[in-house]
Amino acid sequence: MVKVVSFDVWNTLLRLEVVYERLAETLAPILKMEKDKVLEKILEAYNEAKRARRLGKLKASEILKSSREIMASKLGIDLKLLPNIIAKAMASIKSEEIVIDEVPKVLEDIKNLGLKIVTLGNVLFWPSTLTRKLLDSAGISRFFDAQFYSDELGVHKPDGKDFLMICKVLNVEPEEVLHVGDGIAEDLGGALTVGFKAVLISGHDSEPISIGDNIHIIPHIRHLTHVIKNLRR
């Protein structure tokens, strides 16, 4: 029986592209560069940093510094300036821009089923404190019983220690947790490795697919409540 639903944050609950677009807008006049060109360099840094993290080249304890070094190098900007610029850009984002459609309703529906809800997120260029602020200002942090992030835990997904911290804190067994995310390796793979049930949000225009009780693939988060109800029958 599922007792806890854990969520990846970026591109599961919040739109990551909104942050990078706002960051590009903030950086463009500083760098005296077109916004689209800045955004291109930001995305290059993101892809490089994410790949390095996946290959184990970026330690969780050093992830912020290492990933910012990659971004600073791509942009040709002083590394020391990046934290404040990123914080300024994120502070200007409005909830209606950042929250993925139907997320508040889905979270409320899950709460009404009597389940606990947590986040389990990786970090790259900014600390989890800024992610927490965004979730709070967006009005959805009230749904969470706990929030877990790699810069606080010292490990990042898909490391099993990340996922099992949920079990330790909430006193549940792995098979009682359903993890939801958009990453095949970080979310689906990591969750299944430790015995969680998993939902992958594919983003593709397709019908929901379930493989037994443990693997579920849905095109949009709006389908999640139906999956959970079926698991609780």
PDB file of C-alpha atoms in Angstrom:
ATOM      1  CA  MET A   1       0.000   0.000   0.000  1.00  0.00           C
ATOM      2  CA  VAL A   2       1.389   3.401  -0.993  1.00  0.00           C
ATOM      3  CA  LYS A   3       1.758   5.744   1.984  1.00  0.00           C
ATOM      4  CA  VAL A   4       4.150   8.374   0.620  1.00  0.00           C
ATOM      5  CA  VAL A   5       4.453  10.091  -2.755  1.00  0.00           C
ATOM      6  CA  SER A   6       7.805  11.726  -3.461  1.00  0.00           C
ATOM      7  CA  PHE A   7       8.296  14.258  -6.235  1.00  0.00           C
ATOM      8  CA  ASP A   8      11.213  15.422  -8.262  1.00  0.00           C
ATOM      9  CA  VAL A   9      10.898  19.220  -8.526  1.00  0.00           C
ATOM     10  CA  TRP A  10      12.210  20.534 -11.838  1.00  0.00           C
ATOM     11  CA  ASN A  11      10.047  19.734 -14.872  1.00  0.00           C
ATOM     12  CA  THR A  12       7.841  17.675 -12.586  1.00  0.00           C
ATOM     13  CA  LEU A  13       6.351  20.411 -10.391  1.00  0.00           C
ATOM     14  CA  LEU A  14       8.113  23.551 -11.637  1.00  0.00           C
ATOM     15  CA  ARG A  15       9.187  24.640 -15.125  1.00  0.00           C
ATOM     16  CA  LEU A  16      12.981  24.711 -15.326  1.00  0.00           C
ATOM     17  CA  GLU A  17      12.971  26.612 -18.621  1.00  0.00           C
ATOM     18  CA  VAL A  18      11.341  29.601 -16.910  1.00  0.00           C
ATOM     19  CA  VAL A  19      14.330  29.959 -14.571  1.00  0.00           C
ATOM     20  CA  TYR A  20      16.846  29.774 -17.404  1.00  0.00           C
ATOM     21  CA  GLU A  21      14.900  32.249 -19.546  1.00  0.00           C
ATOM     22  CA  ARG A  22      14.703  34.720 -16.655  1.00  0.00           C
ATOM     23  CA  LEU A  23      18.385  34.201 -15.908  1.00  0.00           C
ATOM     24  CA  ALA A  24      19.195  34.928 -19.559  1.00  0.00           C
ATOM     25  CA  GLU A  25      17.136  38.137 -19.380  1.00  0.00           C
ATOM     26  CA  THR A  26      19.022  39.198 -16.255  1.00  0.00           C
ATOM     27  CA  LEU A  27      22.443  38.380 -17.683  1.00  0.00           C
ATOM     28  CA  ALA A  28      21.966  39.809 -21.188  1.00  0.00           C
ATOM     29  CA  PRO A  29      22.558  43.497 -20.301  1.00  0.00           C
ATOM     30  CA  ILE A  30      25.422  42.588 -17.976  1.00  0.00           C
ATOM     31  CA  LEU A  31      27.168  40.576 -20.673  1.00  0.00           C
ATOM     32  CA  LYS A  32      26.092  42.981 -23.449  1.00  0.00           C
ATOM     33  CA  MET A  33      24.811  39.999 -25.368  1.00  0.00           C
ATOM     34  CA  GLU A  34      21.499  39.011 -26.976  1.00  0.00           C
ATOM     35  CA  LYS A  35      19.187  37.109 -24.639  1.00  0.00           C
ATOM     36  CA  ASP A  36      18.909  34.135 -27.016  1.00  0.00           C
ATOM     37  CA  LYS A  37      22.697  33.796 -27.168  1.00  0.00           C
ATOM     38  CA  VAL A  38      22.939  33.925 -23.371  1.00  0.00           C
ATOM     39  CA  LEU A  39      20.212  31.292 -23.068  1.00  0.00           C
ATOM     40  CA  GLU A  40      22.092  29.074 -25.508  1.00  0.00           C
ATOM     41  CA  LYS A  41      25.215  29.258 -23.343  1.00  0.00           C
ATOM     42  CA  ILE A  42      23.222  28.598 -20.166  1.00  0.00           C
ATOM     43  CA  LEU A  43      21.722  25.466 -21.701  1.00  0.00           C
ATOM     44  CA  GLU A  44      25.167  24.336 -22.845  1.00  0.00           C
ATOM     45  CA  ALA A  45      26.368  24.707 -19.251  1.00  0.00           C
ATOM     46  CA  TYR A  46      23.313  22.836 -17.972  1.00  0.00           C
ATOM     47  CA  ASN A  47      23.825  19.894 -20.316  1.00  0.00           C
ATOM     48  CA  GLU A  48      27.544  19.707 -19.551  1.00  0.00           C
ATOM     49  CA  ALA A  49      27.035  19.917 -15.782  1.00  0.00           C
ATOM     50  CA  LYS A  50      24.202  17.397 -15.785  1.00  0.00           C
ATOM     51  CA  ARG A  51      26.254  14.939 -17.823  1.00  0.00           C
ATOM     52  CA  ALA A  52      29.250  15.363 -15.499  1.00  0.00           C
ATOM     53  CA  ARG A  53      27.009  14.758 -12.482  1.00  0.00           C
ATOM     54  CA  ARG A  54      25.557  11.626 -14.052  1.00  0.00           C
ATOM     55  CA  LEU A  55      29.048  10.299 -14.783  1.00  0.00           C
ATOM     56  CA  GLY A  56      30.103  10.872 -11.183  1.00  0.00           C
ATOM     57  CA  LYS A  57      32.526  13.680 -12.018  1.00  0.00           C
ATOM     58  CA  LEU A  58      30.748  16.190  -9.770  1.00  0.00           C
ATOM     59  CA  LYS A  59      30.617  15.337  -6.067  1.00  0.00           C
ATOM     60  CA  ALA A  60      27.391  16.219  -4.274  1.00  0.00           C
ATOM     61  CA  SER A  61      29.373  18.143  -1.649  1.00  0.00           C
ATOM     62  CA  GLU A  62      30.923  20.324  -4.361  1.00  0.00           C
ATOM     63  CA  ILE A  63      28.083  20.406  -6.886  1.00  0.00           C
ATOM     64  CA  LEU A  64      27.224  24.098  -6.551  1.00  0.00           C
ATOM     65  CA  LYS A  65      30.783  25.323  -6.946  1.00  0.00           C
ATOM     66  CA  SER A  66      31.626  22.905  -9.754  1.00  0.00           C
ATOM     67  CA  SER A  67      28.479  23.542 -11.794  1.00  0.00           C
ATOM     68  CA  ARG A  68      28.795  27.322 -11.392  1.00  0.00           C
ATOM     69  CA  GLU A  69      32.364  27.111 -12.641  1.00  0.00           C
ATOM     70  CA  ILE A  70      31.048  25.447 -15.785  1.00  0.00           C
ATOM     71  CA  MET A  71      28.408  28.148 -16.270  1.00  0.00           C
ATOM     72  CA  ALA A  72      30.839  31.001 -15.550  1.00  0.00           C
ATOM     73  CA  SER A  73      33.255  29.580 -18.106  1.00  0.00           C
ATOM     74  CA  LYS A  74      30.545  29.291 -20.767  1.00  0.00           C
ATOM     75  CA  LEU A  75      29.314  32.837 -20.130  1.00  0.00           C
ATOM     76  CA  GLY A  76      32.704  34.450 -19.625  1.00  0.00           C
ATOM     77  CA  ILE A  77      31.621  35.989 -16.330  1.00  0.00           C
ATOM     78  CA  ASP A  78      33.266  36.271 -12.918  1.00  0.00           C
ATOM     79  CA  LEU A  79      32.272  33.220 -10.867  1.00  0.00           C
ATOM     80  CA  LYS A  80      31.738  35.378  -7.773  1.00  0.00           C
ATOM     81  CA  LEU A  81      28.919  37.298  -9.478  1.00  0.00           C
ATOM     82  CA  LEU A  82      26.790  34.286 -10.371  1.00  0.00           C
ATOM     83  CA  PRO A  83      25.115  33.448  -7.020  1.00  0.00           C
ATOM     84  CA  ASN A  84      23.580  36.913  -6.602  1.00  0.00           C
ATOM     85  CA  ILE A  85      22.551  37.122 -10.250  1.00  0.00           C
ATOM     86  CA  ILE A  86      20.843  33.726 -10.074  1.00  0.00           C
ATOM     87  CA  ALA A  87      19.077  34.661  -6.827  1.00  0.00           C
ATOM     88  CA  LYS A  88      17.882  37.953  -8.338  1.00  0.00           C
ATOM     89  CA  ALA A  89      16.531  36.208 -11.431  1.00  0.00           C
ATOM     90  CA  MET A  90      14.679  33.578  -9.403  1.00  0.00           C
ATOM     91  CA  ALA A  91      13.190  36.169  -7.044  1.00  0.00           C
ATOM     92  CA  SER A  92      11.494  37.865 -10.008  1.00  0.00           C
ATOM     93  CA  ILE A  93       9.587  34.758 -11.111  1.00  0.00           C
ATOM     94  CA  LYS A  94       5.819  34.671 -10.523  1.00  0.00           C
ATOM     95  CA  SER A  95       3.951  31.544  -9.475  1.00  0.00           C
ATOM     96  CA  GLU A  96       1.742  31.509 -12.559  1.00  0.00           C
ATOM     97  CA  GLU A  97       4.872  31.305 -14.714  1.00  0.00           C
ATOM     98  CA  ILE A  98       6.694  28.553 -12.892  1.00  0.00           C
ATOM     99  CA  VAL A  99       4.130  26.003 -11.666  1.00  0.00           C
ATOM    100  CA  ILE A 100       3.254  23.291 -14.177  1.00  0.00           C
ATOM    101  CA  ASP A 101      -0.430  23.119 -15.080  1.00  0.00           C
ATOM    102  CA  GLU A 102      -2.638  21.167 -12.662  1.00  0.00           C
ATOM    103  CA  VAL A 103       0.141  20.564 -10.113  1.00  0.00           C
ATOM    104  CA  PRO A 104      -1.740  22.246  -7.209  1.00  0.00           C
ATOM    105  CA  LYS A 105      -4.879  20.214  -7.926  1.00  0.00           C
ATOM    106  CA  VAL A 106      -2.942  16.943  -8.120  1.00  0.00           C
ATOM    107  CA  LEU A 107      -1.126  17.664  -4.845  1.00  0.00           C
ATOM    108  CA  GLU A 108      -4.407  18.510  -3.144  1.00  0.00           C
ATOM    109  CA  ASP A 109      -6.035  15.332  -4.471  1.00  0.00           C
ATOM    110  CA  ILE A 110      -3.150  13.243  -3.111  1.00  0.00           C
ATOM    111  CA  LYS A 111      -3.415  14.928   0.282  1.00  0.00           C
ATOM    112  CA  ASN A 112      -7.143  14.208   0.323  1.00  0.00           C
ATOM    113  CA  LEU A 113      -6.314  10.520  -0.119  1.00  0.00           C
ATOM    114  CA  GLY A 114      -4.485  10.677   3.216  1.00  0.00           C
ATOM    115  CA  LEU A 115      -0.985  10.274   1.787  1.00  0.00           C
ATOM    116  CA  LYS A 116       2.189  12.063   2.781  1.00  0.00           C
ATOM    117  CA  ILE A 117       3.992  14.109   0.142  1.00  0.00           C
ATOM    118  CA  VAL A 118       7.695  14.959  -0.063  1.00  0.00           C
ATOM    119  CA  THR A 119      10.136  16.393  -2.583  1.00  0.00           C
ATOM    120  CA  LEU A 120      13.376  14.683  -3.569  1.00  0.00           C
ATOM    121  CA  GLY A 121      15.472  16.935  -5.762  1.00  0.00           C
ATOM    122  CA  ASN A 122      18.952  17.360  -7.172  1.00  0.00           C
ATOM    123  CA  VAL A 123      20.641  20.747  -7.355  1.00  0.00           C
ATOM    124  CA  LEU A 124      23.033  22.281  -9.873  1.00  0.00           C
ATOM    125  CA  PHE A 125      23.544  26.029 -10.121  1.00  0.00           C
ATOM    126  CA  TRP A 126      21.602  27.228  -7.073  1.00  0.00           C
ATOM    127  CA  PRO A 127      21.113  25.890  -3.536  1.00  0.00           C
ATOM    128  CA  SER A 128      17.953  24.185  -2.387  1.00  0.00           C
ATOM    129  CA  THR A 129      17.107  27.231  -0.272  1.00  0.00           C
ATOM    130  CA  LEU A 130      16.125  29.055  -3.475  1.00  0.00           C
ATOM    131  CA  THR A 131      14.047  26.099  -4.657  1.00  0.00           C
ATOM    132  CA  ARG A 132      12.266  26.043  -1.305  1.00  0.00           C
ATOM    133  CA  LYS A 133      11.514  29.764  -1.636  1.00  0.00           C
ATOM    134  CA  LEU A 134      10.035  29.253  -5.095  1.00  0.00           C
ATOM    135  CA  LEU A 135       7.817  26.404  -3.900  1.00  0.00           C
ATOM    136  CA  ASP A 136       6.700  28.560  -0.992  1.00  0.00           C
ATOM    137  CA  SER A 137       5.968  31.663  -3.074  1.00  0.00           C
ATOM    138  CA  ALA A 138       4.119  29.462  -5.575  1.00  0.00           C
ATOM    139  CA  GLY A 139       1.819  28.366  -2.751  1.00  0.00           C
ATOM    140  CA  ILE A 140       2.500  24.631  -2.978  1.00  0.00           C
ATOM    141  CA  SER A 141       5.012  24.059  -0.165  1.00  0.00           C
ATOM    142  CA  ARG A 142       2.040  23.675   2.203  1.00  0.00           C
ATOM    143  CA  PHE A 143       1.372  20.265   0.668  1.00  0.00           C
ATOM    144  CA  PHE A 144       4.770  18.819   1.605  1.00  0.00           C
ATOM    145  CA  ASP A 145       5.437  16.885   4.791  1.00  0.00           C
ATOM    146  CA  ALA A 146       9.185  17.101   4.131  1.00  0.00           C
ATOM    147  CA  GLN A 147      11.625  18.274   1.471  1.00  0.00           C
ATOM    148  CA  PHE A 148      14.888  16.508   0.607  1.00  0.00           C
ATOM    149  CA  TYR A 149      17.642  17.956  -1.599  1.00  0.00           C
ATOM    150  CA  SER A 150      21.037  16.693  -2.675  1.00  0.00           C
ATOM    151  CA  ASP A 151      23.012  19.665  -1.332  1.00  0.00           C
ATOM    152  CA  GLU A 152      21.591  18.941   2.131  1.00  0.00           C
ATOM    153  CA  LEU A 153      21.830  15.146   1.972  1.00  0.00           C
ATOM    154  CA  GLY A 154      25.313  14.997   0.489  1.00  0.00           C
ATOM    155  CA  VAL A 155      24.245  12.576  -2.257  1.00  0.00           C
ATOM    156  CA  HIS A 156      22.238  13.041  -5.416  1.00  0.00           C
ATOM    157  CA  LYS A 157      19.813  10.955  -7.418  1.00  0.00           C
ATOM    158  CA  PRO A 158      20.017   8.227  -8.614  1.00  0.00           C
ATOM    159  CA  ASP A 159      22.062   7.247  -5.529  1.00  0.00           C
ATOM    160  CA  GLY A 160      19.909   4.962  -3.410  1.00  0.00           C
ATOM    161  CA  LYS A 161      20.910   6.744  -0.199  1.00  0.00           C
ATOM    162  CA  ASP A 162      18.989   9.776  -1.440  1.00  0.00           C
ATOM    163  CA  PHE A 163      15.766   7.804  -1.817  1.00  0.00           C
ATOM    164  CA  LEU A 164      16.128   5.767   1.361  1.00  0.00           C
ATOM    165  CA  MET A 165      16.368   8.932   3.448  1.00  0.00           C
ATOM    166  CA  ILE A 166      12.627   9.285   2.849  1.00  0.00           C
ATOM    167  CA  CYS A 167      12.032   5.890   4.453  1.00  0.00           C
ATOM    168  CA  LYS A 168      14.240   6.761   7.416  1.00  0.00           C
ATOM    169  CA  VAL A 169      12.615  10.119   8.150  1.00  0.00           C
ATOM    170  CA  LEU A 170       8.995   9.095   7.515  1.00  0.00           C
ATOM    171  CA  ASN A 171       9.356   5.576   8.952  1.00  0.00           C
ATOM    172  CA  VAL A 172       8.040   3.717   5.921  1.00  0.00           C
ATOM    173  CA  GLU A 173       9.222   0.758   3.860  1.00  0.00           C
ATOM    174  CA  PRO A 174      10.546   1.261   0.296  1.00  0.00           C
ATOM    175  CA  GLU A 175       7.551  -0.510  -1.252  1.00  0.00           C
ATOM    176  CA  GLU A 176       5.280   2.031   0.464  1.00  0.00           C
ATOM    177  CA  VAL A 177       6.781   4.945  -1.481  1.00  0.00           C
ATOM    178  CA  LEU A 178       5.845   6.072  -4.988  1.00  0.00           C
ATOM    179  CA  HIS A 179       8.391   8.380  -6.635  1.00  0.00           C
ATOM    180  CA  VAL A 180       7.376  10.712  -9.455  1.00  0.00           C
ATOM    181  CA  GLY A 181       9.768  12.433 -11.840  1.00  0.00           C
ATOM    182  CA  ASP A 182      10.767  13.154 -15.425  1.00  0.00           C
ATOM    183  CA  GLY A 183      14.258  11.616 -15.376  1.00  0.00           C
ATOM    184  CA  ILE A 184      14.756   8.088 -16.679  1.00  0.00           C
ATOM    185  CA  ALA A 185      18.016   7.520 -14.784  1.00  0.00           C
ATOM    186  CA  GLU A 186      17.698   9.906 -11.834  1.00  0.00           C
ATOM    187  CA  ASP A 187      14.039   9.262 -11.014  1.00  0.00           C
ATOM    188  CA  LEU A 188      12.754   6.043 -12.567  1.00  0.00           C
ATOM    189  CA  GLY A 189      16.017   4.123 -12.294  1.00  0.00           C
ATOM    190  CA  GLY A 190      16.973   5.382  -8.858  1.00  0.00           C
ATOM    191  CA  ALA A 191      13.545   4.708  -7.384  1.00  0.00           C
ATOM    192  CA  LEU A 192      13.254   1.183  -8.752  1.00  0.00           C
ATOM    193  CA  THR A 193      16.756   0.280  -7.576  1.00  0.00           C
ATOM    194  CA  VAL A 194      15.811   0.737  -3.908  1.00  0.00           C
ATOM    195  CA  GLY A 195      12.398  -0.914  -4.220  1.00  0.00           C
ATOM    196  CA  PHE A 196      10.184   2.151  -4.635  1.00  0.00           C
ATOM    197  CA  LYS A 197       7.309   2.224  -7.062  1.00  0.00           C
ATOM    198  CA  ALA A 198       7.941   4.795  -9.783  1.00  0.00           C
ATOM    199  CA  VAL A 199       6.078   7.087 -12.148  1.00  0.00           C
ATOM    200  CA  LEU A 200       7.917   8.598 -15.106  1.00  0.00           C
ATOM    201  CA  ILE A 201       6.387  11.728 -16.620  1.00  0.00           C
ATOM    202  CA  SER A 202       7.353  11.315 -20.258  1.00  0.00           C
ATOM    203  CA  GLY A 203       6.025  14.581 -21.655  1.00  0.00           C
ATOM    204  CA  HIS A 204       4.975  12.677 -24.778  1.00  0.00           C
ATOM    205  CA  ASP A 205       1.471  12.722 -26.192  1.00  0.00           C
ATOM    206  CA  SER A 206       0.628   9.127 -25.394  1.00  0.00           C
ATOM    207  CA  GLU A 207      -1.617   6.996 -23.231  1.00  0.00           C
ATOM    208  CA  PRO A 208      -0.537   6.131 -19.654  1.00  0.00           C
ATOM    209  CA  ILE A 209       1.256   2.784 -19.374  1.00  0.00           C
ATOM    210  CA  SER A 210       1.609   0.562 -16.302  1.00  0.00           C
ATOM    211  CA  ILE A 211       3.973  -2.397 -16.035  1.00  0.00           C
ATOM    212  CA  GLY A 212       2.787  -4.278 -12.992  1.00  0.00           C
ATOM    213  CA  ASP A 213       2.509  -2.211  -9.817  1.00  0.00           C
ATOM    214  CA  ASN A 214       6.015  -0.772  -9.861  1.00  0.00           C
ATOM    215  CA  ILE A 215       6.475   1.031 -13.189  1.00  0.00           C
ATOM    216  CA  HIS A 216       4.122   3.666 -14.575  1.00  0.00           C
ATOM    217  CA  ILE A 217       4.658   6.040 -17.494  1.00  0.00           C
ATOM    218  CA  ILE A 218       2.312   8.999 -17.910  1.00  0.00           C
ATOM    219  CA  PRO A 219       2.362  11.911 -20.382  1.00  0.00           C
ATOM    220  CA  HIS A 220       1.369  14.564 -17.819  1.00  0.00           C
ATOM    221  CA  ILE A 221       1.090  14.896 -14.064  1.00  0.00           C
ATOM    222  CA  ARG A 222      -2.697  15.174 -14.373  1.00  0.00           C
ATOM    223  CA  HIS A 223      -2.789  11.372 -14.792  1.00  0.00           C
ATOM    224  CA  LEU A 224      -1.022  10.718 -11.478  1.00  0.00           C
ATOM    225  CA  THR A 225      -4.071  10.647  -9.207  1.00  0.00           C
ATOM    226  CA  HIS A 226      -5.613   7.878 -11.308  1.00  0.00           C
ATOM    227  CA  VAL A 227      -2.413   5.806 -11.023  1.00  0.00           C
ATOM    228  CA  ILE A 228      -2.362   6.225  -7.240  1.00  0.00           C
ATOM    229  CA  LYS A 229      -6.023   5.300  -6.855  1.00  0.00           C
ATOM    230  CA  ASN A 230      -5.444   2.119  -8.858  1.00  0.00           C
ATOM    231  CA  LEU A 231      -2.483   1.190  -6.641  1.00  0.00           C
ATOM    232  CA  ARG A 232      -4.607   1.635  -3.517  1.00  0.00           C
ATOM    233  CA  ARG A 233      -7.427  -0.661  -4.641  1.00  0.00           C
TER     234      ARG A 233
END
